[in-house]
């Protein structure tokens, strides 16, 4: 299969079931909503080192937020149920609570699994906090020096998908980066998906474990490192001198598929020789995203 | 089962009619005949609800009441769920000790709406009461939780001894509002006579107030003004003769 002359490899991306929450952060204006969201999702690229993965899903207009102010929707994922509330409590407490003008709402209100995040954060109020029930939902009002921070008592948690991916194989680094940027742009603001890595792009794709260091969980994906083509079991095709990876997390498999379709199509541009994907032989992750099936 | 139960006042009471059997959730399991057999007290004498109201529909937690109910007391007492619409004025003790559900009054109400039963320490503990006209004295007295909205004016001693919960008044609020208030909130969009035992804290935009007002606009179609949603409010803490963790939020400006 070829798209715009770019070969689509007959392979699949292998992804995992994770736990996901959606946060709606609002602020007096888009700047402050985004400031909080950027801090909240900072250092949240991979569960390997960050214990969580998070990213901005999309910016929301006033009409789409609970309090009628500009907002940002954030997806937040962990590998298990227990660590999701822990991460949310710590991160919201340090990045949204501290950010001027912001409020924090649940973006999965219909999900039955509830995490008592606001309920835990309320104790920052040192006994001066107050709760209000509005439309059947409880909110906590925490007094802060600026005025008050409003946070919803519980946040929904559901199963999500982490680790959707595709690799861009290009003739040089400039072409790889341009294609990756085009792919990210095409996937930006798509519902139910985040790209947790810097600018949505990974240059250091990894393999499980290590060939040399026993205690390493993940090490460089030498099969796709062009500089190691001559000394490892390389999968880098001839003529390819740079590889970039796009990693996607989402609320469900259809959302990941839709984003991969848009991203791969945008990445198929001059200078790109092929698109492939990372997997573990299909033995580890329950979600398999077959590139040719997605792009058919 | 019907879409809703409709009670229509057919015989106007000549004395006070205590109809604390009327609650939306209570009707969800009753047929029309059983609803008509529910006990009421008219001028101190026992009677049946059907002696005064015609009943249409059955087995529904959506209830509509039509007619002049100014002499009818205790409507919605202990109501724990469902939706009740009252198409006109209603007498005292509306939603007494209410636990849940919604009461929407397209008129004015007598005193002690959402209040406590005689001798009880707690009034309503949940649910919502929207009064599109005026409210009599002591609306929300001793309420423990819940929301009361008065689109018109609120009488004396609004939210007296309220433990928690919220009373929103779009019109003016008479003297004695919030006396002995513990933790609750009075949101005053009009003039309010504050007790001397409330102390000014600051002028700010309480973030939950826009949320609340937008909810009222969306859920009940109330005519909430943008200037109230975007406005600033004076926060007065009180009652300092009590716990002092309650508040009067008085709208002051956009």
XYZ file of C-alpha atoms in Angstrom:
550
model
C 0.000 0.000 0.000
C 1.240 3.505 -0.839
C -0.134 6.933 0.024
C 1.359 9.843 -1.931
C 4.184 7.476 -2.883
C 4.915 6.600 0.762
C 4.932 2.898 1.593
C 2.637 1.815 4.417
C 4.171 -1.183 6.124
C 2.052 -4.282 6.626
C 2.289 -4.224 10.404
C 0.438 -2.994 13.459
C 0.828 -0.776 16.483
C 0.404 -2.612 19.748
C -1.264 -0.673 22.559
C -2.272 -1.275 26.150
C -5.317 -0.827 28.318
C -4.838 2.045 30.727
C -7.073 4.024 33.077
C -8.046 7.483 31.913
C -9.617 10.605 33.393
C -10.651 13.766 31.587
C -10.237 17.137 33.300
C -11.804 20.399 32.213
C -9.721 23.325 33.398
C -11.222 26.773 33.026
C -9.737 30.191 33.582
C -10.534 33.863 33.242
C -9.123 33.688 29.729
C -7.582 31.014 27.485
C -4.081 31.949 28.607
C -4.607 31.020 32.243
C -6.559 27.873 31.473
C -3.723 26.784 29.223
C -1.030 27.751 31.748
C -2.531 25.361 34.265
C -3.016 22.607 31.700
C 0.546 22.874 30.457
C 1.926 22.600 33.996
C -0.450 19.754 34.837
C 0.603 17.731 31.819
C 4.298 18.533 32.118
C 6.649 15.606 32.710
C 3.901 13.150 31.789
C 5.224 11.637 28.583
C 5.475 7.978 29.516
C 4.535 5.757 32.419
C 8.035 4.317 32.177
C 9.547 7.334 33.871
C 6.681 9.648 34.795
C 4.171 7.164 36.289
C 1.472 8.780 34.166
C 0.796 10.053 30.666
C -1.126 13.241 30.057
C -1.752 15.828 27.428
C -4.043 18.558 26.241
C -6.944 17.074 24.300
C -8.308 20.353 22.990
C -9.155 23.915 23.859
C -12.778 24.584 24.708
C -14.859 27.679 24.006
C -16.946 29.292 26.745
C -20.039 27.495 25.502
C -18.494 24.080 26.155
C -17.378 24.497 29.755
C -19.372 24.116 32.984
C -18.798 27.664 34.210
C -18.979 29.441 30.859
C -15.322 30.442 30.793
C -12.608 29.464 28.319
C -11.213 26.043 29.073
C -8.854 23.262 28.199
C -9.652 19.564 28.155
C -6.910 17.272 29.447
C -6.617 13.486 29.316
C -4.709 11.801 32.100
C -3.719 8.123 32.019
C -2.054 5.603 34.310
C -1.501 1.878 34.077
C -3.692 0.972 37.062
C -6.707 2.159 39.016
C -4.809 2.935 42.195
C -2.244 5.332 40.817
C -4.665 7.504 38.830
C -6.216 9.286 41.841
C -2.805 9.590 43.493
C -1.332 11.292 40.448
C -4.362 13.522 39.960
C -4.405 14.696 43.573
C -0.717 15.553 43.566
C -0.683 17.210 40.177
C -3.932 19.172 40.433
C -2.891 20.295 43.885
C 0.435 21.604 42.646
C -0.486 22.970 39.239
C -4.181 23.878 38.963
C -4.902 24.872 42.551
C -1.865 27.137 42.400
C -2.720 28.758 39.062
C -4.588 32.094 39.159
C -8.277 32.192 38.170
C -8.624 28.501 37.349
C -11.304 25.968 38.287
C -11.219 22.226 37.680
C -14.153 20.068 36.546
C -14.725 16.434 35.672
C -14.907 15.700 31.954
C -16.349 12.182 32.297
C -19.535 12.863 34.275
C -21.428 9.770 33.122
C -18.759 7.267 34.090
C -19.686 5.166 37.157
C -16.133 4.717 38.523
C -15.509 7.859 40.589
C -12.237 9.145 42.011
C -12.474 11.326 45.117
C -9.979 13.889 43.908
C -11.658 17.127 44.979
C -12.654 15.501 48.221
C -8.986 14.875 48.967
C -7.861 18.315 47.846
C -10.422 20.029 50.064
C -8.260 19.658 53.182
C -5.954 22.323 51.807
C -8.721 24.623 53.010
C -7.749 23.746 56.585
C -11.341 23.593 57.745
C -12.372 26.814 55.995
C -13.422 24.955 52.825
C -17.081 24.715 51.900
C -18.993 22.485 49.546
C -21.921 23.238 47.266
C -24.171 20.818 45.429
C -25.219 22.208 42.055
C -27.281 20.119 39.686
C -26.584 16.983 41.674
C -22.790 17.411 41.672
C -20.779 18.392 44.682
C -18.093 21.042 44.333
C -15.512 22.157 46.864
C -14.670 25.807 47.408
C -11.154 26.183 48.715
C -10.194 29.585 50.059
C -6.943 30.826 48.525
C -5.163 34.173 48.667
C -6.584 35.196 45.290
C -10.154 34.315 46.218
C -11.463 30.770 45.856
C -10.478 27.635 43.943
C -13.415 25.537 42.787
C -12.924 21.819 42.169
C -15.412 19.064 41.534
C -15.577 16.453 44.301
C -15.184 13.389 42.085
C -13.769 12.644 38.669
C -14.761 9.791 36.373
C -12.318 7.021 35.498
C -12.702 4.610 32.609
C -10.592 2.211 30.611
C -8.537 3.896 27.941
C -5.872 2.980 25.432
C -2.200 3.895 25.687
C 0.629 3.371 23.282
C -0.935 3.738 19.868
C 1.912 4.708 17.570
C 3.403 5.012 14.132
C 6.930 5.619 12.905
C 7.881 8.030 10.153
C 10.844 6.799 8.089
C 12.415 9.679 6.182
C 15.387 10.378 3.978
C 16.729 13.016 6.334
C 16.008 14.627 9.693
C 14.376 17.718 8.195
C 11.885 15.652 6.209
C 11.126 13.472 9.229
C 10.469 16.503 11.431
C 8.326 18.249 8.819
C 6.236 15.106 8.396
C 5.898 14.650 12.151
C 4.793 18.273 12.556
C 2.214 17.848 9.813
C 0.918 14.689 11.470
C 0.640 16.369 14.858
C -1.189 19.307 13.346
C -3.681 16.952 11.707
C -4.302 15.160 15.012
C -4.544 18.263 17.195
C -7.984 18.857 18.713
C -9.321 15.463 17.689
C -11.645 14.253 20.460
C -10.529 11.508 22.795
C -6.829 11.581 21.895
C -3.631 13.078 23.272
C -0.048 13.017 22.093
C 1.885 12.960 25.379
C 5.415 13.588 24.086
C 7.060 16.968 23.419
C 5.277 18.577 20.511
C 3.576 15.219 20.051
C 6.785 13.659 18.706
C 9.251 11.058 20.048
C 12.761 10.837 18.741
C 13.893 8.193 21.225
C 11.589 5.262 20.632
C 12.374 2.432 23.010
C 12.329 -1.327 23.195
C 11.447 -3.348 26.275
C 14.433 -4.105 28.518
C 18.085 -3.996 27.600
C 20.639 -6.078 25.764
C 23.321 -5.028 28.230
C 21.948 -3.472 31.462
C 19.872 -5.773 33.627
C 18.008 -3.078 35.582
C 16.854 -1.021 32.597
C 13.128 -1.210 31.858
C 13.470 0.332 28.419
C 16.378 1.184 26.165
C 16.872 2.632 22.726
C 15.018 1.017 19.858
C 18.240 0.065 18.097
C 16.380 -1.673 15.288
C 15.175 1.759 14.128
C 18.277 3.795 14.982
C 19.832 4.702 11.602
C 23.264 5.184 13.161
C 23.289 1.540 14.257
C 22.219 0.128 10.904
C 25.582 -1.508 10.325
C 26.031 -3.105 13.740
C 22.575 -4.273 14.851
C 19.643 -6.221 13.478
C 18.329 -3.126 11.770
C 14.858 -2.536 10.373
C 15.798 0.806 8.849
C 15.232 0.573 5.092
C 17.883 1.692 2.655
C 17.791 5.432 2.053
C 16.243 6.195 5.439
C 18.406 8.380 7.662
C 15.987 9.614 10.323
C 13.013 8.074 12.150
C 10.472 9.839 14.363
C 7.637 8.266 16.295
C 4.188 9.567 17.133
C 2.647 8.091 20.286
C -1.084 8.357 20.926
C -3.156 7.748 24.055
C -6.914 7.950 24.072
C -10.247 7.208 25.622
C -10.942 4.261 23.315
C -9.640 2.398 20.271
C -11.856 4.154 17.680
C -10.500 7.532 18.775
C -6.928 6.269 18.368
C -7.728 4.817 14.958
C -9.294 8.030 13.727
C -6.297 10.055 14.872
C -3.794 7.603 13.369
C -5.657 7.792 10.069
C -5.458 11.585 10.035
C -1.858 11.667 11.221
C -0.490 9.064 8.829
C -2.214 10.682 5.881
C -0.656 14.037 6.772
C 2.774 12.457 7.290
C 2.828 10.968 3.808
C 4.647 13.803 2.114
C 7.836 14.398 0.112
C 10.992 13.105 1.770
C 9.172 10.358 3.658
C 9.870 6.834 2.467
C 7.694 4.752 4.709
C 5.350 4.493 7.662
C 5.625 1.625 10.088
C 4.603 0.928 13.684
C 5.973 -0.507 16.903
C 4.761 -3.741 18.415
C 5.860 -6.603 20.627
C 4.705 -9.394 18.369
C 1.160 -8.963 19.560
C 1.876 -10.703 22.870
C 1.737 -7.814 25.334
C -0.947 -5.341 24.355
C -4.586 -6.235 23.638
C -5.094 -3.416 21.123
C -3.645 -3.920 17.642
C -3.915 -1.082 15.148
C -3.128 -2.482 11.704
C -1.827 0.335 9.553
C -3.150 -0.897 6.215
C -6.566 -1.664 7.686
C -6.760 1.818 9.200
C -5.692 3.503 5.982
C -7.824 1.365 3.643
C -48.275 4.404 34.881
C -48.721 7.912 33.469
C -46.352 10.597 32.299
C -47.401 12.580 35.322
C -50.009 12.947 38.008
C -52.146 16.089 37.943
C -53.958 17.329 41.036
C -56.569 19.956 40.296
C -58.187 21.830 43.160
C -61.903 21.187 42.686
C -63.259 22.268 46.073
C -61.620 25.307 47.605
C -60.861 24.698 51.290
C -62.822 26.931 53.647
C -60.170 26.540 56.344
C -56.505 25.704 56.377
C -55.897 22.444 54.572
C -52.864 20.501 55.796
C -51.889 18.360 52.815
C -48.496 17.023 53.826
C -49.330 13.805 51.989
C -48.612 15.511 48.678
C -45.128 14.546 47.533
C -44.033 13.615 44.031
C -42.091 10.509 45.007
C -44.961 9.219 47.151
C -47.256 9.183 44.124
C -44.869 7.054 42.086
C -46.294 3.844 43.517
C -49.960 4.862 43.900
C -52.894 4.660 41.517
C -55.354 7.547 41.201
C -57.778 6.055 43.714
C -55.076 5.539 46.348
C -53.850 9.094 45.850
C -57.383 10.383 46.412
C -57.588 8.377 49.644
C -54.508 9.970 51.204
C -55.288 11.726 54.498
C -55.422 15.508 54.897
C -56.561 17.749 57.743
C -59.117 20.443 56.966
C -59.823 22.954 59.704
C -58.623 20.433 62.270
C -60.820 17.609 60.938
C -59.707 14.541 59.031
C -60.512 14.370 55.367
C -59.240 12.810 52.141
C -57.173 14.417 49.442
C -59.856 13.413 46.951
C -62.387 15.541 48.834
C -60.612 18.613 47.481
C -58.617 17.574 44.432
C -59.408 15.660 41.295
C -56.634 13.246 40.434
C -55.555 12.564 36.868
C -52.830 10.048 36.094
C -51.135 7.577 38.400
C -47.866 5.928 39.397
C -45.614 8.783 38.362
C -43.047 10.847 40.267
C -43.830 13.858 38.066
C -46.591 15.881 39.675
C -48.459 19.008 38.626
C -50.804 20.837 40.979
C -53.321 23.369 39.687
C -55.553 25.806 41.533
C -55.294 28.411 44.279
C -53.350 26.665 47.048
C -52.865 29.642 49.376
C -54.740 27.809 52.119
C -52.932 24.538 51.544
C -50.068 23.827 53.936
C -47.233 21.336 53.968
C -47.162 20.457 50.297
C -44.022 18.419 49.566
C -43.299 17.598 53.199
C -40.523 15.013 53.416
C -40.364 14.703 49.644
C -37.326 12.618 48.710
C -37.422 12.638 44.917
C -39.396 13.363 41.808
C -40.549 16.640 40.303
C -43.424 18.803 41.456
C -44.751 21.797 39.563
C -47.222 24.073 41.319
C -49.057 26.298 38.867
C -49.877 29.148 41.221
C -49.466 30.299 44.800
C -49.135 27.879 47.689
C -49.404 28.204 51.463
C -46.904 27.758 54.291
C -44.518 24.891 54.998
C -43.809 24.007 51.377
C -41.134 21.300 51.179
C -40.923 20.936 54.924
C -37.984 18.663 55.830
C -37.617 17.857 52.148
C -34.874 15.345 51.322
C -34.625 15.414 47.543
C -36.327 16.085 44.232
C -37.437 19.389 42.780
C -40.340 21.703 43.495
C -41.022 24.460 40.983
C -43.609 27.011 42.128
C -45.036 29.309 39.463
C -46.267 31.711 42.097
C -45.572 32.797 45.657
C -45.281 30.710 48.803
C -46.162 31.188 52.466
C -43.731 31.098 55.340
C -41.239 28.407 56.318
C -40.653 26.975 52.841
C -37.947 24.326 53.091
C -38.038 24.688 56.846
C -38.204 22.265 59.743
C -41.119 20.425 61.291
C -42.258 21.910 64.599
C -39.656 21.156 67.245
C -37.207 19.636 64.756
C -33.647 20.923 64.549
C -33.228 20.464 60.780
C -35.184 21.703 57.835
C -34.723 20.447 54.312
C -31.747 18.129 53.848
C -31.674 18.007 50.056
C -33.438 18.828 46.835
C -34.324 22.080 45.132
C -37.180 24.527 45.566
C -37.651 27.242 42.957
C -40.162 29.973 43.818
C -40.941 32.212 40.871
C -42.850 34.708 43.023
C -42.252 35.903 46.579
C -41.433 33.826 49.643
C -42.883 34.370 53.106
C -40.954 34.586 56.347
C -38.228 32.132 57.296
C -37.674 30.584 53.913
C -34.944 27.948 54.307
C -34.998 28.095 58.091
C -32.746 25.444 59.668
C -32.037 23.888 56.281
C -29.205 21.352 56.383
C -28.618 21.014 52.636
C -30.391 21.845 49.410
C -31.120 24.841 47.255
C -33.927 27.386 47.454
C -34.343 30.050 44.800
C -36.681 33.016 45.225
C -37.199 35.009 42.039
C -39.212 37.683 43.852
C -38.722 39.054 47.347
C -37.953 37.023 50.449
C -39.666 37.737 53.759
C -38.163 38.318 57.189
C -35.649 35.941 58.759
C -34.663 34.254 55.506
C -32.389 31.245 56.166
C -32.766 31.653 59.898
C -30.503 29.181 61.729
C -29.624 27.533 58.440
C -27.031 24.791 58.988
C -25.892 24.508 55.351
C -27.299 24.794 51.866
C -28.006 27.779 49.662
C -30.761 30.363 49.332
C -30.678 32.607 46.255
C -32.897 35.693 46.269
C -33.307 37.677 43.063
C -35.440 40.405 44.672
C -35.010 42.061 48.027
C -34.447 40.203 51.260
C -36.144 41.493 54.415
C -34.615 42.025 57.825
C -33.129 39.229 59.863
C -31.672 37.284 56.943
C -29.099 34.751 58.066
C -29.669 35.199 61.768
C -27.959 32.263 63.566
C -26.628 30.996 60.233
C -23.965 28.311 60.696
C -22.500 27.320 57.321
C -24.994 28.070 54.605
C -24.995 30.705 51.884
C -27.420 33.463 51.047
C -26.847 34.817 47.558
C -28.572 38.189 47.413
C -28.942 39.664 43.943
C -31.098 42.495 45.293
C -31.088 44.574 48.450
C -30.652 42.774 51.740
C -30.828 43.841 55.364
C -27.886 42.146 57.021
C -27.777 41.464 60.766
C -25.051 43.329 62.662
C -23.458 39.991 63.446
C -22.156 39.610 59.893
C -18.718 41.006 59.053
C -17.495 42.152 55.643
C -14.701 39.963 54.209
C -14.001 41.023 50.632
C -15.460 41.824 47.217
C -14.748 39.119 44.623
C -16.180 36.741 42.055
C -17.166 33.549 43.882
C -16.517 30.834 41.278
C -19.490 28.692 42.232
C -22.042 31.481 41.736
C -21.754 31.613 37.909
C -21.980 27.831 37.897
C -25.118 27.962 40.020
C -26.781 30.754 38.060
C -26.027 29.122 34.725
C -27.511 25.909 36.073
C -30.704 27.736 37.092
C -30.948 29.327 33.671
C -30.474 26.010 31.881
C -32.488 23.727 34.174
C -35.437 25.970 35.009
C -35.294 28.577 32.269
C -35.010 31.361 34.836
C -34.310 34.874 33.596
C -30.811 35.155 35.005
C -28.988 38.290 33.914
C -25.472 38.133 32.545
C -24.425 40.867 34.940
C -25.249 38.608 37.855
C -23.249 35.760 36.359
C -20.217 37.893 35.603
C -20.597 40.158 38.593
C -18.671 40.781 41.773
C -20.077 39.997 45.176
C -19.436 41.292 48.670
C -18.808 38.440 51.051
C -20.115 38.946 54.572
C -19.266 36.163 57.006
C -21.609 35.189 59.772
C -23.520 34.724 61.862
C -20.650 35.541 64.205
C -23.004 34.959 67.118
C -23.005 31.360 65.881
C -20.356 29.257 64.122
C -19.644 32.082 61.710
C -18.838 29.916 58.691
C -21.903 31.002 56.781
C -21.988 33.837 54.296
C -24.094 36.453 52.617
C -22.910 37.019 49.063
C -24.352 40.287 47.890
C -24.102 41.209 44.236
C -22.575 44.667 43.876
C -21.498 45.228 40.287
C -20.503 43.727 36.992
